Amino acid sequence: MEYIPVAHPLFLGNEIKYLNDCIETSWVSSGKYVERFEKQFAKFCQVTNASSASSGTTALHLLLLALEIKKGDEVIVPDLTYVSTANVVRYVGATPIFADVDENIWTLDPNKLESKISKRTKAIIVVHLYGHPADMDIINDIAKKHKLLVIEDACQAHGAEYKSKRVGSLSKAGCFSFSGAKTITTGEGGMIVSKDKSLIEKTRVINSNYVSRKRNFFHSDIGYNFRFTNIQAALGLAQLERIDKMLITKIRNAKLYSSFLGDEELIQLPQQKPWAKNVFWLYSIVLKKAGLRDKLRNYLAERNIETRPFFVPMHKLPMYKQLGNFHNSNFLSENGISLPSGLTLTSENIEHVSSTVKKFLKSYGKKSQKV
Ligand SMILES: *Cc1c(COP(=O)(O)O)cnc(C)c1O
């Protein structure tokens, strides 16, 4: 039986042409593709400035450094996210404070936010989880009231929109990832986007070891080298040229899944708020009955269908143990599952995965009736 992966990239454009150009011209480290990819990606996000980084994680790290978040500061982070969102806060010496997420769209719940704000709070990182944007207006209003920065971890949401505006343009700055499983990939890679030119310039300075532009080997502070290569950017530019098509595929695939699975009482489908464009990075569902998720994962794995469970909540990780009411993130973490969402998926694959999920639920229903 054909193996169906959770994520799969697609290289159908100018990838090889641009990569060859890097080799033939010997521009493998810095080069014109970096600049072109940054410019085009900023445009894609409806902002004016972008600076690249070696990963989504280093992009977030550079951004927090440039915003001067430091020891003694607190940063509010959604409890349900990939671990990098919390780690970067620690990298700069600050403390991540976790807040519960919305039960329907799985992003930071604005109602759970204010109780997490203290005198030390400096910023809020929102995460547009699985491709659905967070409820930005309410979050930005709360931040404004308390004089806090808002930044977006948009690593899972390239092209998603809030009230017709692209993610990455909805706050002070946004970060993206181009690792292998993300919507477009450069192998590893990341980007910071912002309308604030001087902020983006500052991330460049930090990312070049604070080197002086006037005096050779003079460094005004301790910086980093998290730079992106021309080779990565060549791949990225070719990917970006076809991203609109890829997003159409993701959305079409999600609709197809939802049409097959919509009549299952035990499944909560991924949602799309009226103000949102969900790009369905990973098509993810939640099983409404506890204990079913892992059984379903095993059932699908035995049939060559790869899935992913939702993230373990940050407050449960050994380095971040934290008390609080995390009802939704706990429930989602235990019962959420991402189905195959790769760009090479066919309609037949989606029908096959859906009918296998339905078969599992049917056999489960029969078993539970017997008991
Ligand atoms: C992928 C991801 C990151 C980190 O990106 P890398 O490129 O893997 O470093 C950060 N946050 C979220 C929400 C992600 O999904």
Short mmCIF file of C-alpha atoms and ligand atoms in Angstrom, two decimals:
data_model
loop_
_atom_site.label_atom_id
_atom_site.label_comp_id
_atom_site.label_asym_id
_atom_site.label_seq_id
_atom_site.Cartn_x
_atom_site.Cartn_y
_atom_site.Cartn_z
CA MET A 1 0.00 0.00 0.00
CA GLU A 2 1.21 3.50 -0.87
CA TYR A 3 2.68 5.44 2.03
CA ILE A 4 0.87 8.74 2.63
CA PRO A 5 2.97 11.27 4.57
CA VAL A 6 1.69 14.15 6.73
CA ALA A 7 3.70 16.73 4.80
CA HIS A 8 5.46 16.73 1.45
CA PRO A 9 7.11 19.59 -0.47
CA LEU A 10 6.63 20.25 -4.16
CA PHE A 11 9.39 21.48 -6.49
CA LEU A 12 7.80 22.21 -9.84
CA GLY A 13 9.19 25.63 -10.76
CA ASN A 14 12.55 27.33 -11.14
CA GLU A 15 14.22 25.52 -8.21
CA ILE A 16 16.90 23.68 -10.20
CA LYS A 17 17.51 26.64 -12.52
CA TYR A 18 18.15 29.04 -9.63
CA LEU A 19 20.23 26.51 -7.69
CA ASN A 20 22.39 25.89 -10.76
CA ASP A 21 22.86 29.62 -11.10
CA CYS A 22 24.27 29.77 -7.54
CA ILE A 23 26.79 27.03 -8.31
CA GLU A 24 27.74 28.33 -11.74
CA THR A 25 28.32 31.87 -10.45
CA SER A 26 29.92 30.68 -7.17
CA TRP A 27 27.52 32.87 -5.18
CA VAL A 28 26.66 30.31 -2.52
CA SER A 29 26.89 32.29 0.71
CA SER A 30 25.52 35.79 0.21
CA GLY A 31 24.09 36.86 -3.13
CA LYS A 32 21.29 38.32 -5.18
CA TYR A 33 18.76 35.60 -4.35
CA VAL A 34 18.78 36.56 -0.67
CA GLU A 35 17.79 40.12 -1.50
CA ARG A 36 15.24 39.06 -4.10
CA PHE A 37 13.62 36.48 -1.82
CA GLU A 38 13.43 38.97 1.07
CA LYS A 39 11.84 41.63 -1.16
CA GLN A 40 9.33 39.23 -2.70
CA PHE A 41 8.45 37.65 0.64
CA ALA A 42 7.83 41.08 2.22
CA LYS A 43 5.53 41.88 -0.68
CA PHE A 44 3.73 38.55 -0.23
CA CYS A 45 3.11 39.49 3.43
CA GLN A 46 1.95 43.02 2.51
CA VAL A 47 4.78 44.65 4.42
CA THR A 48 7.75 46.77 3.36
CA ASN A 49 10.68 44.98 4.98
CA ALA A 50 11.99 41.49 5.58
CA SER A 51 15.22 39.93 6.76
CA SER A 52 16.06 36.27 6.41
CA ALA A 53 17.46 33.85 9.00
CA SER A 54 18.67 30.28 9.16
CA SER A 55 15.37 28.98 10.61
CA GLY A 56 12.02 30.03 12.01
CA THR A 57 13.51 29.63 15.47
CA THR A 58 16.48 31.93 14.80
CA ALA A 59 14.15 34.45 13.11
CA LEU A 60 12.09 34.63 16.32
CA HIS A 61 15.25 34.79 18.43
CA LEU A 62 16.66 37.68 16.37
CA LEU A 63 13.35 39.51 16.59
CA LEU A 64 13.24 39.30 20.40
CA LEU A 65 16.87 40.50 20.55
CA ALA A 66 16.05 43.44 18.28
CA LEU A 67 13.02 44.31 20.42
CA GLU A 68 15.31 44.26 23.47
CA ILE A 69 13.26 41.69 25.37
CA LYS A 70 15.56 40.62 28.18
CA LYS A 71 16.08 39.12 31.62
CA GLY A 72 13.31 40.07 34.04
CA ASP A 73 10.75 40.49 31.25
CA GLU A 74 7.74 38.26 30.74
CA VAL A 75 6.31 37.29 27.37
CA ILE A 76 2.87 35.72 26.98
CA VAL A 77 2.88 32.65 24.72
CA PRO A 78 -0.02 30.36 23.80
CA ASP A 79 0.17 27.07 25.70
CA LEU A 80 -0.46 25.07 22.51
CA THR A 81 2.37 25.68 20.06
CA TYR A 82 5.64 24.29 18.76
CA VAL A 83 8.31 24.55 21.46
CA SER A 84 10.40 27.19 19.63
CA THR A 85 7.86 29.90 20.49
CA ALA A 86 8.65 29.40 24.18
CA ASN A 87 12.36 28.60 23.77
CA VAL A 88 13.21 31.89 22.08
CA VAL A 89 11.82 33.78 25.08
CA ARG A 90 14.25 31.82 27.28
CA TYR A 91 17.15 32.39 24.85
CA VAL A 92 16.99 36.13 25.60
CA GLY A 93 16.71 35.48 29.35
CA ALA A 94 13.01 36.37 29.65
CA THR A 95 10.21 34.16 31.01
CA PRO A 96 7.42 32.71 28.88
CA ILE A 97 4.01 32.86 30.56
CA PHE A 98 1.53 30.46 29.03
CA ALA A 99 -2.09 31.28 28.23
CA ASP A 100 -4.84 28.90 27.14
CA VAL A 101 -6.09 28.75 23.56
CA ASP A 102 -9.53 29.02 21.96
CA GLU A 103 -11.38 25.69 21.76
CA ASN A 104 -12.51 26.26 18.16
CA ILE A 105 -9.62 27.91 16.32
CA TRP A 106 -6.86 26.74 18.70
CA THR A 107 -5.05 30.10 18.81
CA LEU A 108 -4.43 32.36 21.84
CA ASP A 109 -7.78 32.97 23.59
CA PRO A 110 -8.15 36.76 24.13
CA ASN A 111 -10.37 36.07 27.17
CA LYS A 112 -7.52 34.25 28.93
CA LEU A 113 -4.99 36.94 28.20
CA GLU A 114 -5.50 39.76 30.68
CA SER A 115 -5.16 37.58 33.77
CA LYS A 116 -1.64 36.66 32.57
CA ILE A 117 -0.43 40.26 32.33
CA SER A 118 1.86 41.47 35.12
CA LYS A 119 4.10 44.48 35.72
CA ARG A 120 6.90 42.55 34.00
CA THR A 121 4.99 41.67 30.83
CA LYS A 122 6.59 43.18 27.74
CA ALA A 123 5.13 41.31 24.81
CA ILE A 124 2.60 38.80 23.51
CA ILE A 125 3.52 36.24 20.85
CA VAL A 126 0.50 35.01 18.94
CA VAL A 127 0.74 31.79 16.93
CA HIS A 128 -1.45 31.28 13.86
CA LEU A 129 -1.76 27.57 14.58
CA TYR A 130 -2.14 25.09 11.70
CA GLY A 131 -2.86 27.98 9.33
CA HIS A 132 -5.73 29.80 11.08
CA PRO A 133 -4.98 33.38 12.16
CA ALA A 134 -5.42 34.44 15.77
CA ASP A 135 -8.16 36.95 16.67
CA MET A 136 -5.85 39.95 16.21
CA ASP A 137 -8.03 43.03 16.82
CA ILE A 138 -9.00 42.01 20.36
CA ILE A 139 -5.44 40.92 21.17
CA ASN A 140 -3.97 44.16 19.76
CA ASP A 141 -6.51 46.20 21.78
CA ILE A 142 -5.58 44.45 25.02
CA ALA A 143 -1.89 44.95 24.21
CA LYS A 144 -2.39 48.64 23.50
CA LYS A 145 -4.25 49.12 26.78
CA HIS A 146 -1.32 47.59 28.70
CA LYS A 147 1.42 49.05 26.45
CA LEU A 148 2.66 45.64 25.28
CA LEU A 149 4.29 44.62 22.01
CA VAL A 150 2.54 42.02 19.86
CA ILE A 151 4.48 39.80 17.51
CA GLU A 152 3.30 36.95 15.30
CA ASP A 153 4.72 33.46 15.06
CA ALA A 154 3.40 32.82 11.56
CA CYS A 155 5.60 29.77 10.98
CA GLN A 156 2.55 27.64 10.14
CA ALA A 157 0.49 30.18 8.27
CA HIS A 158 2.16 31.60 5.14
CA GLY A 159 -0.56 33.47 3.25
CA ALA A 160 -3.29 33.23 5.91
CA GLU A 161 -5.42 36.35 6.30
CA TYR A 162 -7.19 38.25 9.05
CA LYS A 163 -9.87 40.65 7.73
CA SER A 164 -8.22 40.42 4.29
CA LYS A 165 -4.79 41.33 5.66
CA ARG A 166 -1.93 38.86 5.50
CA VAL A 167 -0.42 37.38 8.65
CA GLY A 168 2.93 38.94 9.45
CA SER A 169 1.43 42.39 8.78
CA LEU A 170 -0.95 42.34 11.74
CA SER A 171 1.44 43.32 14.53
CA LYS A 172 4.87 44.82 15.19
CA ALA A 173 6.55 41.98 13.25
CA GLY A 174 6.01 38.41 12.15
CA CYS A 175 8.25 35.36 11.74
CA PHE A 176 8.05 32.50 9.26
CA SER A 177 9.72 29.11 8.86
CA PHE A 178 10.78 27.36 5.66
CA SER A 179 11.74 24.00 7.17
CA GLY A 180 10.89 20.86 5.23
CA ALA A 181 7.32 20.38 6.38
CA LYS A 182 6.21 23.98 6.05
CA THR A 183 4.09 25.30 3.14
CA ILE A 184 7.17 26.42 1.20
CA THR A 185 10.62 25.16 2.07
CA THR A 186 14.28 26.08 1.72
CA GLY A 187 15.47 22.97 3.60
CA GLU A 188 15.84 25.04 6.75
CA GLY A 189 15.20 28.75 6.83
CA GLY A 190 13.24 31.62 8.29
CA MET A 191 12.13 35.21 7.80
CA ILE A 192 11.23 38.25 9.87
CA VAL A 193 8.77 40.67 8.27
CA SER A 194 7.71 44.10 9.46
CA LYS A 195 6.54 47.54 8.38
CA ASP A 196 9.23 48.94 10.69
CA LYS A 197 12.32 49.45 8.58
CA SER A 198 14.67 50.26 11.46
CA LEU A 199 13.58 47.14 13.35
CA ILE A 200 14.41 44.96 10.35
CA GLU A 201 17.73 46.78 9.91
CA LYS A 202 18.50 46.05 13.55
CA THR A 203 17.91 42.32 13.05
CA ARG A 204 20.41 42.47 10.16
CA VAL A 205 23.03 44.14 12.33
CA ILE A 206 22.57 41.59 15.14
CA ASN A 207 22.68 38.78 12.55
CA SER A 208 26.03 39.99 11.22
CA ASN A 209 27.80 39.93 14.58
CA TYR A 210 27.20 43.69 15.07
CA VAL A 211 29.89 44.37 12.51
CA SER A 212 30.64 48.01 11.84
CA ARG A 213 29.96 49.30 8.34
CA LYS A 214 32.78 51.84 8.72
CA ARG A 215 35.60 50.05 10.43
CA ASN A 216 36.81 46.52 9.60
CA PHE A 217 36.34 43.96 12.34
CA PHE A 218 34.92 46.44 14.77
CA HIS A 219 31.93 45.00 16.63
CA SER A 220 29.88 47.27 18.87
CA ASP A 221 28.17 44.41 20.75
CA ILE A 222 27.85 40.61 20.91
CA GLY A 223 25.95 39.46 17.86
CA TYR A 224 25.13 36.25 16.03
CA ASN A 225 25.48 34.51 12.71
CA PHE A 226 22.08 33.03 11.89
CA ARG A 227 22.33 33.97 8.24
CA PHE A 228 20.47 32.42 5.35
CA THR A 229 22.49 31.37 2.29
CA ASN A 230 22.05 32.34 -1.35
CA ILE A 231 21.40 28.65 -2.05
CA GLN A 232 18.50 28.57 0.41
CA ALA A 233 17.16 31.84 -1.00
CA ALA A 234 17.36 30.49 -4.57
CA LEU A 235 15.19 27.57 -3.50
CA GLY A 236 12.90 29.94 -1.57
CA LEU A 237 12.39 32.32 -4.47
CA ALA A 238 11.42 29.48 -6.80
CA GLN A 239 9.01 28.15 -4.14
CA LEU A 240 7.53 31.59 -3.54
CA GLU A 241 6.80 32.02 -7.25
CA ARG A 242 4.36 29.12 -6.96
CA ILE A 243 2.97 29.68 -3.46
CA ASP A 244 -0.43 30.92 -4.63
CA LYS A 245 -1.00 27.60 -6.41
CA MET A 246 0.16 25.68 -3.33
CA LEU A 247 -2.25 27.56 -1.08
CA ILE A 248 -5.12 26.86 -3.48
CA THR A 249 -4.20 23.15 -3.28
CA LYS A 250 -4.12 23.22 0.55
CA ILE A 251 -7.51 24.90 0.76
CA ARG A 252 -9.07 22.64 -1.87
CA ASN A 253 -7.73 19.56 -0.04
CA ALA A 254 -9.15 20.82 3.26
CA LYS A 255 -12.59 21.33 1.72
CA LEU A 256 -12.48 17.83 0.33
CA TYR A 257 -11.56 16.32 3.72
CA SER A 258 -14.32 18.30 5.44
CA SER A 259 -16.91 17.16 2.89
CA PHE A 260 -16.01 13.52 3.62
CA LEU A 261 -15.71 13.85 7.39
CA GLY A 262 -18.41 16.44 8.05
CA ASP A 263 -21.07 13.90 9.02
CA GLU A 264 -19.00 12.22 11.74
CA GLU A 265 -20.39 13.12 15.16
CA LEU A 266 -17.15 12.26 16.93
CA ILE A 267 -15.04 14.67 14.87
CA GLN A 268 -14.56 18.40 15.34
CA LEU A 269 -13.52 19.76 11.95
CA PRO A 270 -11.03 22.62 11.54
CA GLN A 271 -12.91 25.90 11.43
CA GLN A 272 -12.68 29.19 9.65
CA LYS A 273 -13.97 32.35 11.35
CA PRO A 274 -15.88 34.77 9.09
CA TRP A 275 -12.95 37.21 9.42
CA ALA A 276 -10.33 34.62 8.56
CA LYS A 277 -8.70 32.95 5.62
CA ASN A 278 -7.43 29.62 6.93
CA VAL A 279 -4.65 28.16 4.76
CA PHE A 280 -4.89 24.71 6.43
CA TRP A 281 -1.14 24.15 6.67
CA LEU A 282 -1.91 20.77 8.25
CA TYR A 283 -5.51 19.58 7.98
CA SER A 284 -6.25 18.83 11.63
CA ILE A 285 -9.25 17.43 13.45
CA VAL A 286 -10.16 16.85 17.08
CA LEU A 287 -11.79 13.65 18.32
CA LYS A 288 -14.54 14.58 20.73
CA LYS A 289 -14.23 11.40 22.78
CA ALA A 290 -11.18 10.96 25.01
CA GLY A 291 -8.91 7.98 24.32
CA LEU A 292 -9.74 7.60 20.64
CA ARG A 293 -6.96 9.68 19.12
CA ASP A 294 -4.03 7.33 19.70
CA LYS A 295 -6.11 4.31 18.64
CA LEU A 296 -6.94 6.12 15.41
CA ARG A 297 -3.27 7.03 14.88
CA ASN A 298 -2.28 3.37 15.27
CA TYR A 299 -5.07 2.22 12.98
CA LEU A 300 -3.95 4.64 10.27
CA ALA A 301 -0.23 3.88 10.77
CA GLU A 302 -0.93 0.17 10.23
CA ARG A 303 -2.47 1.18 6.91
CA ASN A 304 0.54 3.28 5.83
CA ILE A 305 -1.08 6.63 6.65
CA GLU A 306 1.15 9.00 8.62
CA THR A 307 -0.47 11.39 11.10
CA ARG A 308 0.73 13.77 13.81
CA PRO A 309 -0.69 14.31 17.26
CA PHE A 310 -1.16 17.93 18.40
CA PHE A 311 1.69 19.50 20.41
CA VAL A 312 2.25 18.70 24.07
CA PRO A 313 1.17 21.87 25.94
CA MET A 314 4.11 24.06 26.93
CA HIS A 315 3.11 24.07 30.61
CA LYS A 316 3.63 20.28 30.72
CA LEU A 317 7.19 20.28 29.37
CA PRO A 318 9.85 19.62 32.03
CA MET A 319 11.67 22.95 31.51
CA TYR A 320 8.48 25.01 31.53
CA LYS A 321 6.32 23.47 34.26
CA GLN A 322 3.60 26.01 35.01
CA LEU A 323 0.30 25.95 36.87
CA GLY A 324 -2.93 27.44 35.59
CA ASN A 325 -6.17 26.71 33.81
CA PHE A 326 -5.21 25.14 30.49
CA HIS A 327 -8.44 23.27 29.86
CA ASN A 328 -8.55 23.76 26.09
CA SER A 329 -4.88 23.19 25.32
CA ASN A 330 -4.94 20.02 27.45
CA PHE A 331 -8.01 18.69 25.66
CA LEU A 332 -6.75 19.60 22.19
CA SER A 333 -3.31 18.18 22.87
CA GLU A 334 -4.78 14.82 23.86
CA ASN A 335 -7.40 14.58 21.14
CA GLY A 336 -6.10 16.52 18.15
CA ILE A 337 -4.61 14.85 15.10
CA SER A 338 -3.21 16.20 11.83
CA LEU A 339 -4.03 14.17 8.73
CA PRO A 340 -1.87 13.94 5.59
CA SER A 341 -1.66 17.43 4.09
CA GLY A 342 1.30 17.25 1.73
CA LEU A 343 1.33 19.11 -1.56
CA THR A 344 1.56 15.84 -3.53
CA LEU A 345 -1.68 14.47 -2.06
CA THR A 346 -4.28 13.40 -4.65
CA SER A 347 -8.09 13.52 -4.29
CA GLU A 348 -7.97 9.71 -4.23
CA ASN A 349 -5.54 9.87 -1.30
CA ILE A 350 -7.90 12.18 0.59
CA GLU A 351 -10.87 9.94 -0.11
CA HIS A 352 -8.85 6.92 1.00
CA VAL A 353 -7.65 8.57 4.25
CA SER A 354 -11.17 9.83 5.01
CA SER A 355 -12.82 6.47 4.41
CA THR A 356 -10.17 4.78 6.58
CA VAL A 357 -10.94 7.26 9.39
CA LYS A 358 -14.65 6.54 8.95
CA LYS A 359 -14.06 2.79 8.98
CA PHE A 360 -12.18 3.15 12.27
CA LEU A 361 -14.97 5.20 13.82
CA LYS A 362 -17.58 2.69 12.65
CA SER A 363 -15.72 -0.29 14.12
CA TYR A 364 -15.19 1.68 17.32
CA GLY A 365 -18.92 2.49 17.48
CA LYS A 366 -19.78 -1.22 17.15
CA LYS A 367 -17.30 -2.19 19.84
CA SER A 368 -18.58 0.41 22.28
CA GLN A 369 -22.18 -0.72 21.74
CA LYS A 370 -21.27 -4.24 22.79
CA VAL A 371 -19.87 -3.04 26.12
C1 LIG B 1 8.13 25.36 12.60
C2 LIG B 1 7.79 26.29 13.70
C3 LIG B 1 8.76 27.09 14.34
C4 LIG B 1 10.23 26.94 14.13
O1 LIG B 1 10.66 26.95 12.84
P1 LIG B 1 12.03 26.17 12.47
O2 LIG B 1 12.28 26.65 11.08
O3 LIG B 1 11.75 24.72 12.56
O4 LIG B 1 13.07 26.63 13.42
C5 LIG B 1 8.35 28.00 15.29
N1 LIG B 1 7.05 28.12 15.62
C6 LIG B 1 6.09 27.37 15.05
C7 LIG B 1 4.68 27.56 15.47
C8 LIG B 1 6.44 26.41 14.10
O5 LIG B 1 5.48 25.63 13.57
#
